[in-house]
Amino acid sequence: MKSLINKSMLYAVVFAVTGTVGAVFSSEVESQELNMLSGYPSNFAWYREIGPSFIEMVDKLSEGSVQIAVQGPDVVPTFEQLQPVQAGVFDLLFTHPAYHSGTTAVGLSIDAIDVDPVKRREEGIIDYIDAHYQELGLKLISAPSTGSKGFRFYLRDPITGVPGLEGRRIRGTVSYQSMIEELGGAQVNMPVTDIYTALQRGVVDGAAWGLTGASDLQWHEIIGYMTDPEFGQVGVMIFMNLDRWNALEADAQEVLDQAGKKIEIDSVAHFDALQKKEADFLMKNGVQITSFSQAESDDHERLWAEGVWKVAEEQSGDDARRLRELANQPTCPTDSCHLMAGVYALAT
């Protein structure tokens, strides 16, 4: 799978976005005060490294005319946040789409599609997901990725055989379930706030998690190992209540749209650097690398992608299948052309 971004194209998009800063608010408009509900506390990496930057971009592009205030999961629990945004109680939602997969799993499919923010937009991936959510009363503003790679397992004890997770209870979400089971483990669902205590007490033997955030959660105090290889992608999303979006003036809509596109581009390299710092920190604090067998390592990407698409298609049927078809369309007529999520074509 090719996950590197075409840099010349990326820089062109960045220039196109940042080069219009002075032209976005070309006329006097009514000030907008928006409220955002976040699925993560303010100090958690996925929100901390994306949310404030997005808000700052909106403020700058709008010359202070669009302001966003944030409330977190202490106000509405993470897994219950979609409905109040649909109902207009909150204007914006910062979340991972796995948290509302019971309503729709189309959004979580982004985790099985190559991390290339330019191509995702050029080839209609983001437009398709946006159109789907608009049917649910939501507008997709942005789909930032937390790096070129997304996940690994964090374990109390090292891998010693095949399958590598045999007999272990692993905390995960619906996105991980198939992969965990294929690797011999049993998935346990629980909120983020319960993971530390569950690991500490041996209620679970490990957790599937992103490549950033474990240090914020202080897991290095209670686990001994993190696995190789890394796999998959993490695509968080910023949604807006559709009625609230439609009520905005065009200038304000353009501000949110431009900020959303730019944060998608900025987040990849930013999180790649953070992931390296995170791994270095964990290892300095006693966490060791433990590896799956070569055969299982080689199969990680397929297992992850098949699991994500399986959940998406079971929950959202043809809507997810059409997105999968779109994601697997070749972008040129030759055998060497890049496929969006092309490695996952094996699963079609």
XYZ file of C-alpha atoms in Angstrom:
348
model
C 0.000 0.000 0.000
C 1.279 3.420 -0.885
C 0.662 5.831 1.981
C 3.064 8.635 1.182
C 1.514 11.888 0.049
C 2.422 13.389 -3.304
C 4.356 16.333 -1.899
C 4.085 18.623 -4.869
C 0.334 18.187 -4.889
C 0.173 18.605 -1.113
C 2.121 21.856 -1.191
C -0.103 23.137 -3.972
C -3.179 22.477 -1.868
C -1.608 24.057 1.225
C -0.747 27.141 -0.839
C -4.250 27.259 -2.242
C -5.697 27.101 1.264
C -3.323 29.425 3.098
C -2.982 31.797 0.185
C -6.626 32.797 0.452
C -6.589 33.727 4.123
C -7.035 37.415 3.432
C -9.819 36.846 0.931
C -12.129 34.574 2.907
C -14.050 37.260 4.751
C -14.532 39.738 1.957
C -17.618 41.387 3.425
C -19.138 42.290 6.764
C -20.993 39.343 8.263
C -22.747 38.606 11.506
C -20.462 37.145 14.171
C -20.978 33.451 14.786
C -20.515 31.718 18.133
C -20.456 27.955 17.701
C -20.229 25.251 20.352
C -18.336 22.018 19.790
C -18.823 18.741 21.634
C -15.634 16.659 21.856
C -15.391 12.922 22.388
C -12.061 13.426 24.143
C -10.883 15.540 27.071
C -8.947 18.667 26.168
C -5.576 17.166 27.155
C -5.961 13.989 25.084
C -3.600 13.869 22.089
C -6.131 13.312 19.307
C -8.133 16.358 20.366
C -5.259 18.414 21.796
C -3.218 18.268 18.583
C -6.130 18.884 16.181
C -9.046 20.639 17.868
C -7.298 23.837 19.054
C -5.459 24.184 15.726
C -8.740 23.921 13.825
C -10.353 26.491 16.101
C -7.371 28.828 15.706
C -7.528 28.507 11.898
C -11.236 29.326 11.941
C -10.569 32.364 14.103
C -7.769 33.572 11.826
C -9.558 32.951 8.537
C -12.706 34.672 9.797
C -10.769 37.566 11.314
C -12.337 36.705 14.663
C -15.915 36.617 13.409
C -16.388 32.860 13.938
C -15.643 31.621 17.447
C -15.860 28.034 18.711
C -16.265 26.987 22.351
C -15.635 23.358 23.344
C -17.181 20.981 25.860
C -15.982 17.436 26.425
C -17.174 13.969 27.398
C -17.794 15.126 30.956
C -20.878 16.897 29.545
C -22.088 14.111 27.224
C -20.458 10.636 27.259
C -18.381 9.832 24.169
C -20.631 7.069 22.838
C -23.783 9.207 23.223
C -22.690 12.381 21.424
C -24.050 11.964 17.909
C -27.730 12.448 18.736
C -27.454 15.803 20.567
C -25.486 17.218 17.635
C -28.070 15.860 15.197
C -30.737 17.524 17.346
C -28.908 20.856 17.309
C -28.103 20.969 21.027
C -24.466 21.376 19.910
C -23.268 22.859 16.624
C -20.121 20.781 16.059
C -18.816 17.347 17.021
C -15.201 16.192 17.261
C -15.220 12.387 17.381
C -14.077 9.084 15.980
C -16.837 7.512 13.857
C -16.452 4.132 15.576
C -18.186 5.722 18.557
C -21.477 5.998 16.662
C -21.180 2.847 14.541
C -24.547 1.672 15.855
C -26.122 4.510 13.886
C -23.856 4.299 10.849
C -20.510 2.669 10.151
C -19.780 4.514 6.911
C -17.534 7.012 8.684
C -15.319 4.404 10.328
C -14.510 3.057 6.840
C -12.024 5.932 6.530
C -9.685 3.873 8.729
C -9.403 1.330 5.887
C -8.552 3.918 3.221
C -5.067 5.201 2.436
C -3.907 8.249 4.352
C -3.686 10.725 1.510
C -5.804 13.798 2.271
C -5.426 15.231 -1.228
C -6.543 12.094 -3.054
C -9.343 11.447 -0.579
C -10.900 14.731 -1.631
C -9.968 14.584 -5.313
C -11.433 11.117 -5.736
C -14.697 11.813 -3.941
C -14.137 9.858 -0.718
C -14.866 12.817 1.554
C -17.779 14.007 -0.600
C -19.354 10.551 -0.443
C -19.057 10.348 3.358
C -20.361 13.909 3.653
C -23.424 13.135 1.516
C -24.135 10.059 3.638
C -24.025 12.000 6.901
C -26.152 14.790 5.476
C -28.953 12.229 5.299
C -28.519 11.985 9.093
C -28.629 15.743 9.578
C -24.872 16.286 9.786
C -22.277 18.031 7.615
C -18.764 16.553 7.472
C -16.349 19.447 7.917
C -13.050 17.568 8.164
C -11.543 14.072 8.423
C -7.993 14.466 9.803
C -5.739 11.427 10.158
C -3.487 10.932 13.160
C -0.415 9.988 11.109
C 0.520 7.679 8.249
C -0.113 4.684 10.505
C -2.659 4.385 13.248
C -2.555 1.519 15.722
C -0.743 -1.134 17.695
C -1.492 -3.362 20.684
C -0.333 -2.530 24.208
C 0.172 -5.654 26.333
C 0.900 -6.617 29.921
C 3.020 -9.575 28.756
C 5.089 -10.283 25.614
C 3.996 -12.296 22.596
C 5.355 -15.830 22.888
C 3.638 -17.860 20.182
C 1.141 -18.058 17.344
C -1.501 -16.744 17.276
C 0.047 -13.812 19.058
C -2.990 -12.810 21.130
C -4.120 -16.331 21.966
C -6.112 -16.468 25.189
C -5.824 -12.741 25.874
C -8.622 -10.315 26.635
C -8.004 -7.164 24.629
C -9.848 -3.887 25.010
C -11.051 -2.613 21.646
C -13.914 -1.072 19.711
C -15.961 -2.596 16.894
C -13.225 -1.652 14.404
C -10.717 -3.994 16.047
C -12.967 -6.933 16.864
C -12.397 -9.099 13.799
C -8.630 -8.561 13.864
C -8.353 -9.321 17.581
C -10.293 -12.539 17.133
C -8.244 -13.581 14.075
C -5.106 -13.128 16.187
C -6.500 -15.391 18.906
C -7.790 -12.805 21.365
C -11.192 -11.921 22.795
C -12.392 -8.331 22.562
C -13.618 -6.462 25.623
C -15.535 -3.212 25.140
C -15.010 -0.452 27.672
C -14.630 3.326 27.673
C -11.185 4.900 27.643
C -11.553 6.033 31.241
C -11.745 2.412 32.455
C -8.743 1.002 30.580
C -5.996 1.930 33.062
C -7.702 0.216 35.994
C -8.652 -2.805 33.864
C -5.031 -3.251 32.755
C -3.748 -2.703 36.274
C -6.070 -5.328 37.752
C -5.701 -7.835 34.929
C -9.326 -7.521 33.846
C -7.858 -7.167 30.352
C -4.467 -8.345 29.142
C -3.960 -5.521 26.675
C -5.566 -2.807 24.626
C -5.745 -1.963 20.937
C -4.973 1.725 20.699
C -3.504 4.477 18.584
C 0.162 5.361 18.304
C -0.381 8.465 20.401
C -2.228 8.802 23.673
C -0.872 5.870 25.705
C 1.550 8.169 27.500
C -1.244 10.648 28.255
C -3.149 7.764 29.829
C -0.061 6.748 31.858
C -0.125 3.191 30.536
C 3.669 2.930 30.834
C 3.085 2.582 34.587
C 1.192 -0.696 34.188
C 2.136 -2.362 30.880
C 5.405 -3.860 29.749
C 5.048 -4.167 25.979
C 3.843 -2.579 22.758
C 3.583 -4.565 19.563
C 5.234 -4.484 16.188
C 4.092 -3.944 13.467
C 1.965 -0.808 13.484
C -1.120 -1.016 11.292
C -4.124 0.799 9.884
C -5.070 4.444 10.123
C -6.975 6.648 12.545
C -9.431 9.085 11.016
C -11.115 11.409 13.486
C -13.893 13.618 12.155
C -15.417 17.042 12.726
C -19.154 17.198 11.989
C -21.635 20.069 12.099
C -25.378 20.078 12.580
C -26.690 20.387 9.019
C -29.379 22.968 9.794
C -26.811 25.111 11.595
C -24.457 24.774 8.618
C -27.166 25.770 6.143
C -28.003 28.795 8.279
C -24.437 30.137 8.081
C -23.542 32.818 5.582
C -21.400 31.659 2.670
C -18.278 33.354 4.052
C -18.562 31.466 7.333
C -19.098 28.178 5.504
C -15.975 28.853 3.435
C -13.948 29.486 6.587
C -14.949 26.153 8.115
C -14.367 24.343 4.812
C -10.872 25.774 4.338
C -9.862 25.150 7.940
C -11.116 21.568 7.634
C -9.079 20.906 4.489
C -5.916 22.412 5.898
C -6.068 20.509 9.181
C -6.378 17.262 7.183
C -3.077 18.026 5.465
C -1.255 19.351 8.519
C -2.223 16.484 10.813
C -0.435 13.660 8.968
C 3.164 14.876 9.288
C 2.446 16.397 12.690
C 1.264 13.096 14.124
C 4.057 11.107 12.461
C 6.490 13.218 14.506
C 4.401 12.850 17.667
C 4.242 9.077 17.240
C 8.028 8.841 17.213
C 8.255 10.946 20.365
C 5.598 8.797 22.004
C 7.404 5.546 21.208
C 10.700 6.993 22.486
C 9.022 8.115 25.708
C 7.392 4.744 26.319
C 10.628 2.845 25.724
C 12.564 5.185 28.027
C 9.969 4.363 30.649
C 10.388 0.605 30.399
C 7.935 -0.416 27.684
C 9.525 -2.922 25.301
C 8.708 -3.918 21.733
C 7.213 -7.378 21.281
C 6.633 -8.742 17.787
C 4.098 -10.958 16.095
C 5.353 -13.801 13.919
C 6.429 -12.824 10.412
C 3.352 -14.432 8.893
C 0.998 -12.589 11.248
C 2.930 -9.347 10.802
C 2.603 -9.612 7.033
C -1.135 -10.139 7.459
C -1.817 -7.204 9.790
C -2.959 -4.710 7.171
C -5.300 -7.206 5.487
C -6.767 -8.301 8.823
C -7.327 -4.714 9.883
C -8.907 -3.588 6.625
C -11.116 -6.643 6.253
C -12.330 -6.159 9.812
C -13.179 -2.492 9.273
C -15.009 -3.140 6.001
C -16.834 -6.090 7.560
C -18.210 -3.914 10.353
C -19.077 -1.119 7.936
C -20.912 -3.416 5.535
C -22.750 -5.292 8.291
C -23.948 -2.040 9.842
C -24.482 0.121 6.753
C -24.981 -2.314 3.879
C -24.910 -0.869 0.374
C -23.834 2.570 1.592
C -20.573 1.060 2.859
C -20.180 -1.220 -0.152
C -20.461 1.717 -2.547
C -17.793 3.588 -0.598
C -15.554 0.536 -0.784
C -15.990 0.380 -4.545
C -15.133 4.058 -4.815
C -12.053 3.638 -2.615
C -10.761 0.788 -4.763
C -11.121 2.517 -8.127
C -7.766 2.905 -9.942
C -6.634 6.456 -10.518
C -4.876 5.610 -13.819
C -5.252 2.866 -16.427
C -1.897 1.134 -15.832
C -1.018 -1.739 -13.546
C 1.327 0.531 -11.596
C -1.301 3.131 -10.761
C -2.143 3.926 -7.178
C -5.309 2.500 -5.691
C -7.019 4.206 -2.849
C -6.771 1.446 -0.273
C -5.544 -0.758 -3.099
C -4.038 -3.330 -0.769
C -7.544 -3.985 0.445
C -8.781 -4.976 -2.990
C -7.851 -8.516 -1.934
C -10.860 -8.416 0.342
C -13.395 -7.506 -2.337
